[in-house]
mmCIF file of C-alpha atoms in Angstrom:
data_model
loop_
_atom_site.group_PDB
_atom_site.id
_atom_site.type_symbol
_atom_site.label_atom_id
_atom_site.label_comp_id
_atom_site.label_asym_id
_atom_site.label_seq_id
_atom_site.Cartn_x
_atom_site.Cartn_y
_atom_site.Cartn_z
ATOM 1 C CA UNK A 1 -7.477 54.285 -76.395
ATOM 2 C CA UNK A 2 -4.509 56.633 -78.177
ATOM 3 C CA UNK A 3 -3.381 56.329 -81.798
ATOM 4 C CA UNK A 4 -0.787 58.088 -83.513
ATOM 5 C CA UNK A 5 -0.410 58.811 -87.287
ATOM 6 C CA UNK A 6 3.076 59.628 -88.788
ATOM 7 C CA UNK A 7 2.134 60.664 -92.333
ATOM 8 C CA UNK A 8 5.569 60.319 -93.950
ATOM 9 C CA UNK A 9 7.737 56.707 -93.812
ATOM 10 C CA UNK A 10 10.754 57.864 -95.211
ATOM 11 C CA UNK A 11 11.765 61.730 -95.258
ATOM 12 C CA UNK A 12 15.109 62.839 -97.573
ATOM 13 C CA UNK A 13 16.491 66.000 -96.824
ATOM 14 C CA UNK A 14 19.667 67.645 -97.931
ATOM 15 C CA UNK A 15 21.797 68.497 -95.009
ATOM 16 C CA UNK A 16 21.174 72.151 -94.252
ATOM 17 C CA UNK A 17 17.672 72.341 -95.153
ATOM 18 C CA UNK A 18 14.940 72.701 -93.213
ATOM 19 C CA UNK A 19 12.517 69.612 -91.947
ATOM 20 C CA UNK A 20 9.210 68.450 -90.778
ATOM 21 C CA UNK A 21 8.455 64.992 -89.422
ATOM 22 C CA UNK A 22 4.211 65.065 -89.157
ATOM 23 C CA UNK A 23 2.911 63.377 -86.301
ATOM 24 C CA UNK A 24 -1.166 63.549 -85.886
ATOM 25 C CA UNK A 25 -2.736 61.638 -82.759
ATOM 26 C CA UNK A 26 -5.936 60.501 -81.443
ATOM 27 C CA UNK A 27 -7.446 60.541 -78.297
ATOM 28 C CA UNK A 28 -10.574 60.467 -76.449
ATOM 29 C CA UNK A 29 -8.727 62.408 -73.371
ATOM 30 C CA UNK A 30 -5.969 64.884 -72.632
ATOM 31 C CA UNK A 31 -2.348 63.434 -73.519
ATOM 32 C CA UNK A 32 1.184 63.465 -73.081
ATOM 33 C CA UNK A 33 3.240 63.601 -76.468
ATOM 34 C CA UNK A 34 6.814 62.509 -77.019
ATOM 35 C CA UNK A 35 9.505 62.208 -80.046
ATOM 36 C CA UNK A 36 11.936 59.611 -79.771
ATOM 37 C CA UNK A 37 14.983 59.149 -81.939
ATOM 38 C CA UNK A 38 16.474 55.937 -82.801
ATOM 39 C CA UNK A 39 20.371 56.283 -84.379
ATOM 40 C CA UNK A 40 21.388 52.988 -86.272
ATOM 41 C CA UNK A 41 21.746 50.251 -84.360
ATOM 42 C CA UNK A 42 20.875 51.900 -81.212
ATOM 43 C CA UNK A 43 18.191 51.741 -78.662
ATOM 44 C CA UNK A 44 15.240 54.812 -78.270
ATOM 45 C CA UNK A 45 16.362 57.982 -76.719
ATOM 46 C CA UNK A 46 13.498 60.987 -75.898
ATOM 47 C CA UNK A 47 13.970 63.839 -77.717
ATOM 48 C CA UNK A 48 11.218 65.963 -76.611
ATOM 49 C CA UNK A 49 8.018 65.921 -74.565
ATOM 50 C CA UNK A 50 4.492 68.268 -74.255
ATOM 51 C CA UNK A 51 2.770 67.322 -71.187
ATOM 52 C CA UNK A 52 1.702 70.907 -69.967
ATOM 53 C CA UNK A 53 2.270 74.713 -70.268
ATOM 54 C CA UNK A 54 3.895 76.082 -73.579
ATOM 55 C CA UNK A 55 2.725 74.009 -76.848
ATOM 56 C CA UNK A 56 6.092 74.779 -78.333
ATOM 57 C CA UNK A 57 8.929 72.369 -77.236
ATOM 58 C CA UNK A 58 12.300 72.133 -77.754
ATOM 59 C CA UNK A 59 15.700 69.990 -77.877
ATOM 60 C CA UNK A 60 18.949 70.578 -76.737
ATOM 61 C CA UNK A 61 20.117 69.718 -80.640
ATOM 62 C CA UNK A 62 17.918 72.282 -82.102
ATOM 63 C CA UNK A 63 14.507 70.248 -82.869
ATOM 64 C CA UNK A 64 11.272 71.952 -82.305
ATOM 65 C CA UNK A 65 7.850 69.982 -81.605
ATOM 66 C CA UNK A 66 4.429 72.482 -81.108
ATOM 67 C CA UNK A 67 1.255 70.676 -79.679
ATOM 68 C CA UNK A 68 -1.269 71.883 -81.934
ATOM 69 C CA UNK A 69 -4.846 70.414 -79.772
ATOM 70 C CA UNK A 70 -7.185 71.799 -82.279
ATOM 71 C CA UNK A 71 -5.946 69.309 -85.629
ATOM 72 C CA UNK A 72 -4.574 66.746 -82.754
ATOM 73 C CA UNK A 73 -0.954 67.198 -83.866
ATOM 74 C CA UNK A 74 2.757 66.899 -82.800
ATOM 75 C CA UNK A 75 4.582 67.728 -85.749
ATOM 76 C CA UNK A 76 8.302 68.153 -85.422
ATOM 77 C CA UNK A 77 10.892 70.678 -87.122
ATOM 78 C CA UNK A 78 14.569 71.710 -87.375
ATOM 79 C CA UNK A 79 15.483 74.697 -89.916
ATOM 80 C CA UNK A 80 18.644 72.943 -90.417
ATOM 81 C CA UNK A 81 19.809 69.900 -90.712
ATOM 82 C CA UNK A 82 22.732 67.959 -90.365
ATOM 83 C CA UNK A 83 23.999 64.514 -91.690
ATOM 84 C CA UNK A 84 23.855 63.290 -87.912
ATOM 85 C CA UNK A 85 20.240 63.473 -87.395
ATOM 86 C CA UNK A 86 20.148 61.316 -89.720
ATOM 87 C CA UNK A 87 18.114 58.444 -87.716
ATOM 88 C CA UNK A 88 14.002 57.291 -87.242
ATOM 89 C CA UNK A 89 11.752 59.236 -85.147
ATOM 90 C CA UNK A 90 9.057 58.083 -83.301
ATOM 91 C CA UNK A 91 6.183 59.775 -81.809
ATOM 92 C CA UNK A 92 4.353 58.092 -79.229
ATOM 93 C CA UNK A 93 1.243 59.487 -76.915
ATOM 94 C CA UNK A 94 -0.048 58.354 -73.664
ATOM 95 C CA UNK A 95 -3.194 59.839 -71.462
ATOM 96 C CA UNK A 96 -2.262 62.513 -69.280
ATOM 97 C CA UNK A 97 -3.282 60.680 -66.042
ATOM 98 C CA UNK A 98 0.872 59.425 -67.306
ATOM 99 C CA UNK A 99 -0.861 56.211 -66.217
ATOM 100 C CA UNK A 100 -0.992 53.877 -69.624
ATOM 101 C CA UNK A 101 1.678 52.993 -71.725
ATOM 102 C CA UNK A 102 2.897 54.487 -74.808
ATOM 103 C CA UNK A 103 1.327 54.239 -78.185
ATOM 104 C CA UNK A 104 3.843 54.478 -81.147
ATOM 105 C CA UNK A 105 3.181 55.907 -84.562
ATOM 106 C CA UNK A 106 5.383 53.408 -87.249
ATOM 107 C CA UNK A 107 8.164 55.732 -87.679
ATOM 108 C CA UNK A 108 9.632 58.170 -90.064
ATOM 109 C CA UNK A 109 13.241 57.709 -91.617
ATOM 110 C CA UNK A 110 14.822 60.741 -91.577
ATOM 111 C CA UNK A 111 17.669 60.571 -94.489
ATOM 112 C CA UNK A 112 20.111 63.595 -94.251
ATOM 113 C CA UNK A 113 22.127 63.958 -97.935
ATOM 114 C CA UNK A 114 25.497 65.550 -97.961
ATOM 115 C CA UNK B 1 25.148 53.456 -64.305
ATOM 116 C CA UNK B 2 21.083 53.836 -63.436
ATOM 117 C CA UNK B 3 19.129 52.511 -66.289
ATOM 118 C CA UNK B 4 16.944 49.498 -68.303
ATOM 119 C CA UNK B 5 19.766 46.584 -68.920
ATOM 120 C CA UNK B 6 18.066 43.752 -71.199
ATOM 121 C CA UNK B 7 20.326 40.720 -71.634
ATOM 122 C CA UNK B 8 21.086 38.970 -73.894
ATOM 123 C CA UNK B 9 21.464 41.396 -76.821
ATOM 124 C CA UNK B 10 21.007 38.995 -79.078
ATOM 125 C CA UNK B 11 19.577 35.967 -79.438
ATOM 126 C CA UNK B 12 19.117 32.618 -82.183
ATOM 127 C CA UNK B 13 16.645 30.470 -81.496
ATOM 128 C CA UNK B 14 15.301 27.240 -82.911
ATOM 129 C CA UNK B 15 11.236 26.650 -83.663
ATOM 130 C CA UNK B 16 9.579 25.621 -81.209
ATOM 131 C CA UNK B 17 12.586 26.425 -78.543
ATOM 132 C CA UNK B 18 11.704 28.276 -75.374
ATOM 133 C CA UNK B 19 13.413 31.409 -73.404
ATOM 134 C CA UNK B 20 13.126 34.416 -71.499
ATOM 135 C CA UNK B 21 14.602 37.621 -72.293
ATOM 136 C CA UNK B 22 15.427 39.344 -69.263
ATOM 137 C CA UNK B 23 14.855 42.960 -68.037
ATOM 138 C CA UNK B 24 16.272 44.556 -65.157
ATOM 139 C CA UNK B 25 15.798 48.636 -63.531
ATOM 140 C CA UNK B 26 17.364 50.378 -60.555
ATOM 141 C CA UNK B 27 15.412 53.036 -60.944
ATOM 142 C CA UNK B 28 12.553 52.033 -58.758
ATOM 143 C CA UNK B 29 9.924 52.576 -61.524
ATOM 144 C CA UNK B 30 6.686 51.243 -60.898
ATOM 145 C CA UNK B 31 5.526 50.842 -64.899
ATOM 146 C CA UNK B 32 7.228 48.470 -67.484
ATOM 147 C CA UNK B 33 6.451 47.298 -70.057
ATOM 148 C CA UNK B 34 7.862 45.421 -73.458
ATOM 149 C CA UNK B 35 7.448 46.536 -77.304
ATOM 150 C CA UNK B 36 8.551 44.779 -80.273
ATOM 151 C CA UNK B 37 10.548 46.616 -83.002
ATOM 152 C CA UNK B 38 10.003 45.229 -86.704
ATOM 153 C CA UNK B 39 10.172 47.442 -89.959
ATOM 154 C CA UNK B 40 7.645 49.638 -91.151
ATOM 155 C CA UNK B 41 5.490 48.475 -88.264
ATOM 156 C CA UNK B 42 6.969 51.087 -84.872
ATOM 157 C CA UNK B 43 6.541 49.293 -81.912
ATOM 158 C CA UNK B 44 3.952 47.452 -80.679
ATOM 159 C CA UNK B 45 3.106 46.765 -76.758
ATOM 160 C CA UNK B 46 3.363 43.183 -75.767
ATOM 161 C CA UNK B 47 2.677 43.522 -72.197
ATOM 162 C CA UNK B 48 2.923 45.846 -69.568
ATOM 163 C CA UNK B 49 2.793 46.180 -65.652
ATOM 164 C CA UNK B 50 1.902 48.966 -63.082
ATOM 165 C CA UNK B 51 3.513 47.180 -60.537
ATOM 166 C CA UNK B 52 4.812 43.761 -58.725
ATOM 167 C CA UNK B 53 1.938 40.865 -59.127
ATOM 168 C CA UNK B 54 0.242 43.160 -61.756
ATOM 169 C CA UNK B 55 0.794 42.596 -65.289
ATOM 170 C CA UNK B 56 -1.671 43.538 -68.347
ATOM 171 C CA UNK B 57 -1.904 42.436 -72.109
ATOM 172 C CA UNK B 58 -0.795 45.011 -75.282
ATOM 173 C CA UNK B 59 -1.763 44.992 -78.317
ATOM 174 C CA UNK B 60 0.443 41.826 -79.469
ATOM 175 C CA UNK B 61 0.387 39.741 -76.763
ATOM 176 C CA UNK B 62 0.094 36.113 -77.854
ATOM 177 C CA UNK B 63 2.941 33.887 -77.750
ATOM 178 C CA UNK B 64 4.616 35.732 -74.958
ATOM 179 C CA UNK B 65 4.029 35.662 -71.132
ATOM 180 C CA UNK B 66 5.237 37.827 -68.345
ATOM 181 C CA UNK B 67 5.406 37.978 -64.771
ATOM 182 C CA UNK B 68 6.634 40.539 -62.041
ATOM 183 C CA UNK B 69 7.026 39.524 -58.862
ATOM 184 C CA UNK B 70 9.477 42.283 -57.758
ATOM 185 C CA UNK B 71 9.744 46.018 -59.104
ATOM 186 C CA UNK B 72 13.460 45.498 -60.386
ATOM 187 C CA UNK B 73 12.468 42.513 -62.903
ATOM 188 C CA UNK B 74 10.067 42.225 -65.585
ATOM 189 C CA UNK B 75 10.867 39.054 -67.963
ATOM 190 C CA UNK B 76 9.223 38.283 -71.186
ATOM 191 C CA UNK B 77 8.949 34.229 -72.175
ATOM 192 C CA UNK B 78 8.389 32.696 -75.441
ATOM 193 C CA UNK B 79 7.102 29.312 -74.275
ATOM 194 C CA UNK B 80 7.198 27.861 -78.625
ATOM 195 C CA UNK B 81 9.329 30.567 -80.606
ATOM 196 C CA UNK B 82 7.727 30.592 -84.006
ATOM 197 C CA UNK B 83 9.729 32.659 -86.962
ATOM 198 C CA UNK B 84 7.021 35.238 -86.850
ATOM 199 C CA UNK B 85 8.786 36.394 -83.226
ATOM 200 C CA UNK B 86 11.688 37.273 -85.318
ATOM 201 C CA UNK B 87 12.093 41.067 -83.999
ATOM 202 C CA UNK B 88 13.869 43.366 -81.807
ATOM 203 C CA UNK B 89 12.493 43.271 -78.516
ATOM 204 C CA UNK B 90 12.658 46.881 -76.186
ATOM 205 C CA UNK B 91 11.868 46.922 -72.429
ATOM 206 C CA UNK B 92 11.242 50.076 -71.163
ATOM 207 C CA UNK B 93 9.993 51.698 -67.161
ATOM 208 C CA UNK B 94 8.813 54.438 -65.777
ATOM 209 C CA UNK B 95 7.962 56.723 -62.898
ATOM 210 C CA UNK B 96 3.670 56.322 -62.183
ATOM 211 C CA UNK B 97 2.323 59.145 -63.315
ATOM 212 C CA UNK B 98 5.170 61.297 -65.105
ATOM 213 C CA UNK B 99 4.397 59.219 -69.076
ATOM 214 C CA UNK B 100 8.255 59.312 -69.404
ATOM 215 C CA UNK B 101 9.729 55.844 -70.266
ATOM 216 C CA UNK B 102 13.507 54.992 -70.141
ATOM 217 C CA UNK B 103 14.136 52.324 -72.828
ATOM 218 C CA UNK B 104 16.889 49.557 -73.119
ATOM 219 C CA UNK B 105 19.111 48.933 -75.254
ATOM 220 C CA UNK B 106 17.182 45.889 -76.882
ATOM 221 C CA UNK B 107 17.579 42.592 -77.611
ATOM 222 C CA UNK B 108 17.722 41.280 -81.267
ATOM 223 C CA UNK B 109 16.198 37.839 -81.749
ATOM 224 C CA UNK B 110 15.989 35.049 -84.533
ATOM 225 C CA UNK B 111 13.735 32.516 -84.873
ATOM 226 C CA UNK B 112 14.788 30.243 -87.296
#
């Protein structure tokens, strides 16, 4: 069975500044690793996904994730912020096989400050 | 438009009053399964299924049942809503194989 461990509940950032939402995961075999974002009052969208090939990752909206197999982490980044990421990410594993569903960590509230 | 519709959106119920929230894909997605949202807590799996006549237990499964007896539907039933099923419930389906879910747009529910 997976787990996932985000280390941070709430995150405040001032817009412009840089970010990292830490997401550590355990496993007994090889994974798939996502980040979803949740806006207010909104359903889960992906954001990113590692499930082979280059351990970096990256969004279309400037988020970064790197797959980091030797401390079992997922931790995602943006050097600059804006007051619309403002949301709660989610990271969520499943085995590789793609063939179990997804395990959530609890969330992390990303605040952006003007 | 392709997708995960869940109906209603939201939802007051009664103790001890029954329903099903509904999920629906046109995706032809052999995995579904349903989460519940509440603070601090992420979501949770409720139940999932691999495919039509196969359904498996989460994490949080009591209180709820599920069936799916095509690949379009997966329903979730609260046979005696209880307060503590107060949440925000997510369906969500995917390809077998790829890990990559498509998630509705949820249904909010009170049990009062």
């Amino acid at each position: 069975a997976q787990s996932v461990t985000q280390l941070d509940s709430q995150v405040p950032v001032f817009e412009e500044a840089p970010v990292e939402l830490r997401c550590n995961y355990s496993s007994s075999v090889s994974v798939y690793l996502f980040w979803y974002v949740q806006y207010p009052n909104q359903g889960l969208q992906l954001l990113l996904k590692y499930l082979s090939g280059s351990t970096l990752v990256e969004s279309i909206n400037g988020f970064e994730a790197e797959f980091n197999k030797s401390q079992t982490s997922f931790h995602l980044r943006k050097p600059s912020v804006h007051i619309s990421d403002t949301a709660e990410y989610f990271c969520a594993v499943t085995e590789s096989s793609g063939n179990t569903p997804l395990v959530f960590g609890k969330g992390t509230r990303l605040s952006v400050i003007a | 438009n392709a997708g995960v519709t869940q109906t209603p959106k939201f939802q007051v119920l009664k103790t001890g009053q029954s329903m099903t929230l509904q999920c629906a894909q046109d995706m032809n997605h052999e995995y579904m399964s349903w989460y519940r949202q509440d603070p601090g807590m992420g979501l949770r799996l409720i139940h999932y299924s691999v495919g039509a006549g196969i359904t498996d237990q989460g994490e949080v499964p009591n209180g709820y049942n599920v069936s799916r007896s095509t690949t379009e539907d997966f329903p979730l039933r609260l046979l005696s809503a209880a307060p503590s099923q107060t949440s925000v419930y997510f369906c969500a389906s995917s390809y077998a194989g790829t890990g990559i879910y498509t998630f509705g747009s949820g249904t909010r529910l009170t049990v009062v």
